[in-house]
Structure formats: structure tokens, C-alpha cells
Coordinates of C-alpha atoms in Angstrom, one line a residue:
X1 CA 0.0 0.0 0.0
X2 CA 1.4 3.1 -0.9
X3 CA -0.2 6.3 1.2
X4 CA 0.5 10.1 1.0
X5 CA -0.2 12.7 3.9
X6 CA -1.3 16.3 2.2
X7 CA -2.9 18.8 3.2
X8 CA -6.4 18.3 3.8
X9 CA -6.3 14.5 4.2
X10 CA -4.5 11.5 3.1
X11 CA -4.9 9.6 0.0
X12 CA -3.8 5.9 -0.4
X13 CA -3.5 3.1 -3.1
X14 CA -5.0 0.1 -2.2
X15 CA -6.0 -3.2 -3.9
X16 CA -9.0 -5.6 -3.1
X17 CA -13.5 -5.1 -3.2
X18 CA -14.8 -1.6 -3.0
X19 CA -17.9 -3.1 -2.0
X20 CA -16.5 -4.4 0.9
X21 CA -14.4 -1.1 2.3
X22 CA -15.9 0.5 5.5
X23 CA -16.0 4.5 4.9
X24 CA -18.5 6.8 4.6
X25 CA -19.1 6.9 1.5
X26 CA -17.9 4.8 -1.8
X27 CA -17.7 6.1 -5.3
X28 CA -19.4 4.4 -7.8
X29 CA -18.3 4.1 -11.7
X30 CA -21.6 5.0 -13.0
X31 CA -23.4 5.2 -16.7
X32 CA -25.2 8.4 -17.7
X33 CA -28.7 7.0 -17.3
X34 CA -27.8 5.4 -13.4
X35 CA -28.8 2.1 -14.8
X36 CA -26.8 -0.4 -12.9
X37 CA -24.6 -2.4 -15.3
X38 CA -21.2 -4.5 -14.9
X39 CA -17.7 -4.0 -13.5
X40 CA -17.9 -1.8 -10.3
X41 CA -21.7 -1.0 -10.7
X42 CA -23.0 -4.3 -10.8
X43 CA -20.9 -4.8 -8.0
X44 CA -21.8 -2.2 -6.3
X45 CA -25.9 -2.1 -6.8
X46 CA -26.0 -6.4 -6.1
X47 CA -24.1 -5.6 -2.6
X48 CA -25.8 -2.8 -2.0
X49 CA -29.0 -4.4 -2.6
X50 CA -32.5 -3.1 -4.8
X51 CA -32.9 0.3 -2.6
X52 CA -29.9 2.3 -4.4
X53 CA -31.1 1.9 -7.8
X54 CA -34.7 2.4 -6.4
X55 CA -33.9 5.8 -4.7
X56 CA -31.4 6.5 -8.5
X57 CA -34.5 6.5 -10.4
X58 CA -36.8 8.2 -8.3
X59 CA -34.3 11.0 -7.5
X60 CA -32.4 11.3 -10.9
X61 CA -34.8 10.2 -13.6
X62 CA -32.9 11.9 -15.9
X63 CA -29.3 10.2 -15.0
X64 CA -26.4 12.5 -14.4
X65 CA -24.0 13.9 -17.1
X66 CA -20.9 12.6 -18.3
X67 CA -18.2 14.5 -15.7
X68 CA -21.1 14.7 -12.8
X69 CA -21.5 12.7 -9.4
X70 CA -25.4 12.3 -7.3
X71 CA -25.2 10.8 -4.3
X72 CA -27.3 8.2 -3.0
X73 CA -28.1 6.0 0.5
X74 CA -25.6 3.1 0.4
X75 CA -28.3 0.6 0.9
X76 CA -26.9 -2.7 2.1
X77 CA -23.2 -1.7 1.9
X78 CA -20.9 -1.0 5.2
X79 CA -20.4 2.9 3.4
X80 CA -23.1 5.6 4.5
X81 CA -23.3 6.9 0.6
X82 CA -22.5 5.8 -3.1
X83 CA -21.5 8.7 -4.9
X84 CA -22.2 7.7 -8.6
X85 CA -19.7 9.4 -10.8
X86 CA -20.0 9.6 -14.5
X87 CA -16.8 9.1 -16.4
X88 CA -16.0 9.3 -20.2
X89 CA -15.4 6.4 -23.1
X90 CA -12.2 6.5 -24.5
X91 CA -12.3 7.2 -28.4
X92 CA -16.0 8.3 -27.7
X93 CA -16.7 11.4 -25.7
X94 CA -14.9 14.6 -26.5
X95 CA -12.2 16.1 -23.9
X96 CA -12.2 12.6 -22.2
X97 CA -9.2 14.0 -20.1
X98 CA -11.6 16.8 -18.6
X99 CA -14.2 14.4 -18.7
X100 CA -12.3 12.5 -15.8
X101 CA -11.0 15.1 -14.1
X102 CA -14.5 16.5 -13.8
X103 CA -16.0 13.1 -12.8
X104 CA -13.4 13.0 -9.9
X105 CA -13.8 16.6 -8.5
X106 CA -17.7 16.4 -8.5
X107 CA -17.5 13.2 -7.1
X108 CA -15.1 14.9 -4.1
X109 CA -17.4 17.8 -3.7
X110 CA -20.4 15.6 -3.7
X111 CA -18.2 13.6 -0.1
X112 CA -17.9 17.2 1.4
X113 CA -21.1 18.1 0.8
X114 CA -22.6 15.2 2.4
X115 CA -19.9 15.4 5.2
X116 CA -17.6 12.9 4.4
X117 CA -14.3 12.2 6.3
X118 CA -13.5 8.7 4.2
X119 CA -14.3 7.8 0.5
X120 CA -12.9 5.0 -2.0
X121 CA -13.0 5.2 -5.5
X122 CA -12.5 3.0 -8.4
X123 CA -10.7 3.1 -11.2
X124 CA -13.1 5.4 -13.0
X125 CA -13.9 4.8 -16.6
X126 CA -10.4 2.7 -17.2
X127 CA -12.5 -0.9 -17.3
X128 CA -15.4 -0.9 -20.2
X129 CA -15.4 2.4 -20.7
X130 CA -11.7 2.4 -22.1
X131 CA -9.5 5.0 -20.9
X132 CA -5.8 4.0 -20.6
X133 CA -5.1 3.5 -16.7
X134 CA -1.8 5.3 -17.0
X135 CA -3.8 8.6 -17.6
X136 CA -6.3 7.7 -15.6
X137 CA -4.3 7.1 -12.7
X138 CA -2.4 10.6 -13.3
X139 CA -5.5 12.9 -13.6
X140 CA -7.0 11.2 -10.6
X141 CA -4.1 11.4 -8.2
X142 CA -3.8 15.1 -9.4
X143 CA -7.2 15.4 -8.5
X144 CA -7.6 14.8 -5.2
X145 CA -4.5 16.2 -4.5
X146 CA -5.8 19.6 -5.5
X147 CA -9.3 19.1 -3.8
X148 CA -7.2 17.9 -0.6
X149 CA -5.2 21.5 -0.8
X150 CA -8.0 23.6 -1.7
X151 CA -10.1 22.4 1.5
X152 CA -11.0 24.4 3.8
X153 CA -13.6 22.9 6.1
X154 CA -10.6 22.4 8.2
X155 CA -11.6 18.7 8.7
X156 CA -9.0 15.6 7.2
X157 CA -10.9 13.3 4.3
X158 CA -9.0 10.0 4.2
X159 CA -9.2 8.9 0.3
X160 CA -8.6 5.2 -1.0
X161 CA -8.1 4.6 -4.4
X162 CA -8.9 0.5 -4.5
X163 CA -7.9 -1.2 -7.5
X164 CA -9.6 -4.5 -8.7
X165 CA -6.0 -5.6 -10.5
X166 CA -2.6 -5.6 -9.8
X167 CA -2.0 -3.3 -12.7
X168 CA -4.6 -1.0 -11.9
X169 CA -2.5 -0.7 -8.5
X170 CA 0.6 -0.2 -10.2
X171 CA 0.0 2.4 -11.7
X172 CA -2.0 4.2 -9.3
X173 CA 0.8 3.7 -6.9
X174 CA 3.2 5.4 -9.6
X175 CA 1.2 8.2 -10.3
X176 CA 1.0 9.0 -6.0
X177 CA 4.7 8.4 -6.2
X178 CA 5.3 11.0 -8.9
X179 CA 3.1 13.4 -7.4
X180 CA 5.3 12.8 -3.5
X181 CA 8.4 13.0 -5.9
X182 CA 7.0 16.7 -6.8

């Protein structure tokens, strides 16, 4: 595990089941309509059980945008929230890169708006959606690096980044390590 104190929180690399980590809230690699699907979602809305993509429907009927975040109950999960973050296909949507960044920072303000002190992401949009990990793991790093500095609530948020693979974690790890490097 590779972990970074900044300013504003801590951020670490982990491996293993989102579904399984106990913080207050967990991010969720959404679609644009909020429909449940595979990978992280399907993960995600089977552990969590029918009440998150109950409450999804009946408070976004309209989905969220590609580079948004809504929050919803947790349901059956040991998390308090699932922040449901948008990301961009690779090769498909424009800007992709500010796509993902946007994804991540909404899905950070949506934790301090609902008061969050711990949060884990995925590896958003890098699975079917396609975007190259390497980049991925970059912007998102960068990310909550900024939104760590730019804090002001005075209160530490304690960010995991959990990776399903190996490689996913490599290069997650990297990007923290660059980022420490300066």
C-alpha cells in the first residue's frame, strides 16, 4: 500500500473489493442513465441491494452527465453513501481527459457536501469504458491532490483509491509516487 499525507487528508492506493471497504461513503463508476450495469456497478448495486437503484431513479430520472456525481443512500453496503460518478469512453466522448477530471472533483465535492471524512474510488472509466489507466491514474491522483489542498472545512478526508487488478494498482501507486516525488 502506498499512502500520502497532504494537506487536507491522506490519500492511499489500495487493492481488493470496493464493496467491501468501511467509509462513509464509496464512489461508484456510473453510466449516464444510473442504470446499474457491470464491473464496479453491478458490483456495487448487487451488494448494495435493490434500494440504491430504487432511490437513482426516483431521485435522478434523468441520470447525471458525463463529468457529474449524485449521491445516494448506500443501501446494504458497510459505506453511508454511493457517490455515482460519471466518467467518459475513451475514443468516444470529447475532452475525455476533462471528462475524468471533472468526474473526480464532482464526485469529491459531492463527499464534502454530504460530510464525508473517508471515501474509496475506483478506477473510473479505465474498465469498459476504455480509458488508458496510465492517464487515468495521473489525472485522478492530481485530482484529489488539489481538492485535498483547496479544502477548507478544516476537517481531514481519508481517500482510498482500490484497484480491482494488480496493474490497476501499479500504476495508481506510480502516479501517488510522482506526485510525492513533486
Amino acid at each position: 500500500m502506498v499512502e500520502l499525507r497532504l494537506p487536507g487528508g491522506t490519500v492511499r492506493v489500495v487493492q481488493g473489493d470496493i464493496t467491501e471497504m468501511a467509509v462513509d461513503a464509496i464512489v461508484n463508476a456510473a453510466n449516464a442513465h444510473l442504470a446499474g450495469g457491470g464491473g464496479v456497478d453491478g458490483a456495487i448495486h448487487w451488494r448494495g441491494g435493490p434500494s440504491i437503484m430504487r432511490e437513482t431513479r426516483e431521485r435522478f430520472p434523468q441520470g447525471c452527465v458525463t463529468g457529474g456525481a449524485v449521491t445516494t443512500a448506500a443501501g446494504e453496503l458497510r459505506a453511508r453513501y454511493v457517490i455515482h460518478a460519471v466518467g467518459p469512453r475513451w475514443g468516444v466522448d470529447d475532452d475525455a481527459a476533462a471528462l475524468l477530471a471533472s468526474a473526480w472533483r464532482s464526485a469529491l465535492a459531492e463527499a464534502v457536501d454530504h460530510d464525508c471524512a473517508s471515501l474509496a474510488f475506483p478506477s473510473l472509466s479505465t474498465g469498459a469504458y476504455g480509458f488508458p489507466v496510465q492517464r487515468a491514474a495521473a489525472i485522478a491522483v492530481g485530482e484529489v491532490a488539489d481538492a485535498l489542498a483547496a479544502s477548507r472545512s478544516g476537517k481531514q478526508i481519508d481517500v482510498s483509491i482500490c484497484t480491482f487488478s494488480e496493474s490497476d494498482r501499479e500504476a495508481y501507486e506510480g502516479a501517488l509516487r510522482q506526485l510525492e516525488g513533486g
